[in-house]
mmCIF file of C-alpha atoms in Angstrom:
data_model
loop_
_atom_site.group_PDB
_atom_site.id
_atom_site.type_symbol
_atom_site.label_atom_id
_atom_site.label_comp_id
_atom_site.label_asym_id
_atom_site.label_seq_id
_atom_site.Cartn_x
_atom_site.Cartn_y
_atom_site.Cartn_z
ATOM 1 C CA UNK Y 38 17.543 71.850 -14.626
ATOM 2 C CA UNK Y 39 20.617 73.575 -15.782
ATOM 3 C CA UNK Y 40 19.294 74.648 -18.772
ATOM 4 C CA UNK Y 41 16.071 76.787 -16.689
ATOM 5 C CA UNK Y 42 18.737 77.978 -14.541
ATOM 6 C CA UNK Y 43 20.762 79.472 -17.157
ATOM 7 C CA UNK Y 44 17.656 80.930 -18.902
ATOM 8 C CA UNK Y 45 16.034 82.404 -16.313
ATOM 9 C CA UNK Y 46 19.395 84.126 -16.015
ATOM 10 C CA UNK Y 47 19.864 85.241 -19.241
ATOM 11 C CA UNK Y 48 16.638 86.143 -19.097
ATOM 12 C CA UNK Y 49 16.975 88.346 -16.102
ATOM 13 C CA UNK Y 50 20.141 90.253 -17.449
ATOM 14 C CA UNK Y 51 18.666 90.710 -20.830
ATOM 15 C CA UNK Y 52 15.864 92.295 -19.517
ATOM 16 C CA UNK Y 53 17.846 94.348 -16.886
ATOM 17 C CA UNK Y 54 19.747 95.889 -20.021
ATOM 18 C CA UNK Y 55 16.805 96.734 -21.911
ATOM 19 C CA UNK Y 56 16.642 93.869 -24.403
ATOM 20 C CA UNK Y 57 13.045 93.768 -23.956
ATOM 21 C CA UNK Y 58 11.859 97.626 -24.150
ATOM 22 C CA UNK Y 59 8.753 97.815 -22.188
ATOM 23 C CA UNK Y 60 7.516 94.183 -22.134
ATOM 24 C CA UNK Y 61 9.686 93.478 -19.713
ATOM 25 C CA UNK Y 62 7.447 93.607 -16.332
ATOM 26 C CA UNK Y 63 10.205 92.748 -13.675
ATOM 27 C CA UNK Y 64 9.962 94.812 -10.536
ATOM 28 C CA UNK Y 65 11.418 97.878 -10.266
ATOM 29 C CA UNK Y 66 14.329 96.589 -7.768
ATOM 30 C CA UNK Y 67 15.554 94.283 -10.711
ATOM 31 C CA UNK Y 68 15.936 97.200 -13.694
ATOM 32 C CA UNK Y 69 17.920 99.351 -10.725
ATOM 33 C CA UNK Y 70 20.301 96.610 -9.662
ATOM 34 C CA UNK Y 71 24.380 96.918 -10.421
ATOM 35 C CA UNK Y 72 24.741 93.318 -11.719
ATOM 36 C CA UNK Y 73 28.225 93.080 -12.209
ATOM 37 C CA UNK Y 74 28.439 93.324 -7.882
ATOM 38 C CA UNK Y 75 25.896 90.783 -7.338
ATOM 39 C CA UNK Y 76 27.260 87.263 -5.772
ATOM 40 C CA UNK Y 77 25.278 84.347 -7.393
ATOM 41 C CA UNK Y 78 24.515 81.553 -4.844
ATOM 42 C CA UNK Y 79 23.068 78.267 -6.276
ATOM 43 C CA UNK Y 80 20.633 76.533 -3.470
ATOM 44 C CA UNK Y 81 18.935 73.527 -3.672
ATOM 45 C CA UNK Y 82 16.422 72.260 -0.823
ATOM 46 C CA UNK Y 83 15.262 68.907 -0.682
ATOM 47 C CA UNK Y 84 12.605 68.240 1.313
ATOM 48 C CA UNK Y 85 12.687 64.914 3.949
ATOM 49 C CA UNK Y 86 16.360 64.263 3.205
ATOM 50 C CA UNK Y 87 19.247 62.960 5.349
ATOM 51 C CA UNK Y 88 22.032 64.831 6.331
ATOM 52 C CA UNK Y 89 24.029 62.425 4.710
ATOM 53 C CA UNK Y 90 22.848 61.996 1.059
ATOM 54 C CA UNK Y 91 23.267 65.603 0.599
ATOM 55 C CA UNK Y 92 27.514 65.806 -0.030
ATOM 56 C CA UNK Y 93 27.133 63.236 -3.043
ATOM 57 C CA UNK Y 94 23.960 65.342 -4.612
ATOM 58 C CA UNK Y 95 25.916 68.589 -4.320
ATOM 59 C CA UNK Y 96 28.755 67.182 -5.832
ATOM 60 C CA UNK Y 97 27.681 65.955 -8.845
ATOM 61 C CA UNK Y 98 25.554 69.513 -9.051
ATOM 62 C CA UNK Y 99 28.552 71.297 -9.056
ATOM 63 C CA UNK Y 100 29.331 68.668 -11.795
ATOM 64 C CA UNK Y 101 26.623 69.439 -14.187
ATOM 65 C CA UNK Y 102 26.631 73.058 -13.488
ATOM 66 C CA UNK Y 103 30.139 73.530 -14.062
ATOM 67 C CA UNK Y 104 30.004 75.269 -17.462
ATOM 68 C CA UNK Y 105 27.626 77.747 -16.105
ATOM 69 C CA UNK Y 106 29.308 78.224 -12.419
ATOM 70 C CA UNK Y 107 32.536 78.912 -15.111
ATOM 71 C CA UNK Y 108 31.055 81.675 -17.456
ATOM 72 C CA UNK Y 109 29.076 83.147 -14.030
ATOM 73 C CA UNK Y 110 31.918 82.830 -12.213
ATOM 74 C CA UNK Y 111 30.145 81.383 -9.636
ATOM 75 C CA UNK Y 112 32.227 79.981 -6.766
ATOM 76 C CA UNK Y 113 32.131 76.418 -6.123
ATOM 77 C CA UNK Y 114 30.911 76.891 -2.513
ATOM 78 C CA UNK Y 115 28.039 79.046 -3.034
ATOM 79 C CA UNK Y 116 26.428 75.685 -5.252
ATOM 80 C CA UNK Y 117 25.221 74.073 -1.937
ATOM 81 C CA UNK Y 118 22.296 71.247 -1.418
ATOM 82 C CA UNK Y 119 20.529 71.749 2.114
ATOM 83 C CA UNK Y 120 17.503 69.870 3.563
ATOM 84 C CA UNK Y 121 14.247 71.432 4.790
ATOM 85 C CA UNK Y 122 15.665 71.386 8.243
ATOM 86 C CA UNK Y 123 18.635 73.460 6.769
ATOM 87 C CA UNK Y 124 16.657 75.676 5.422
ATOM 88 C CA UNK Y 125 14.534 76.667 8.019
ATOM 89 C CA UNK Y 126 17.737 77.046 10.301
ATOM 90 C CA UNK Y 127 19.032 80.125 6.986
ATOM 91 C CA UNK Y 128 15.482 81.681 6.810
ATOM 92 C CA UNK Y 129 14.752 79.955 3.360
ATOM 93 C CA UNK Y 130 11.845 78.026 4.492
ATOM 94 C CA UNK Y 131 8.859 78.241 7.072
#
């Protein structure tokens, strides 16, 4: 998992900076966007999971993603686990 997540970044920014000439078919809103003032937020939903099984998950997340949460600069609380239930309640699922 950590290894998608950091290429689909790298990915992104390279083509945001023109790595990738014309080939790169992102829309329009992510070639305009000032990258160095975006906040990265990690979420991961789980679907059908207690409340209480979700501390130990994020924590050992935060674990594995701490190289890339370091060279990101990603804060530690915006790597957060949620349930389907949570996710409805921030707009992230129907």
């Amino acid at each position: 998992m950590t290894s998608k997540l950091s290429n689909t970044l790298q990915l992104l920014i390279s083509g945001a900076i023109g790595r990738h000439g014309e080939s790169y078919d992102a829309p329009s809103f992510f070639k305009r966007q000032d990258y160095g003032a975006i906040e990265i937020k990690i979420v991961l939903v789980i679907k059908d999971h207690p409340l209480e099984w979700l501390e130990p998950i994020s924590d050992s997340l935060k674990k594995k993603l701490a190289p890339f949460t370091r060279i990101w600069r990603v804060k530690s609380e915006n790597v957060v686990v949620i349930n389907e239930e949570m996710a409805k309640k921030f707009g992230l699922a129907s």
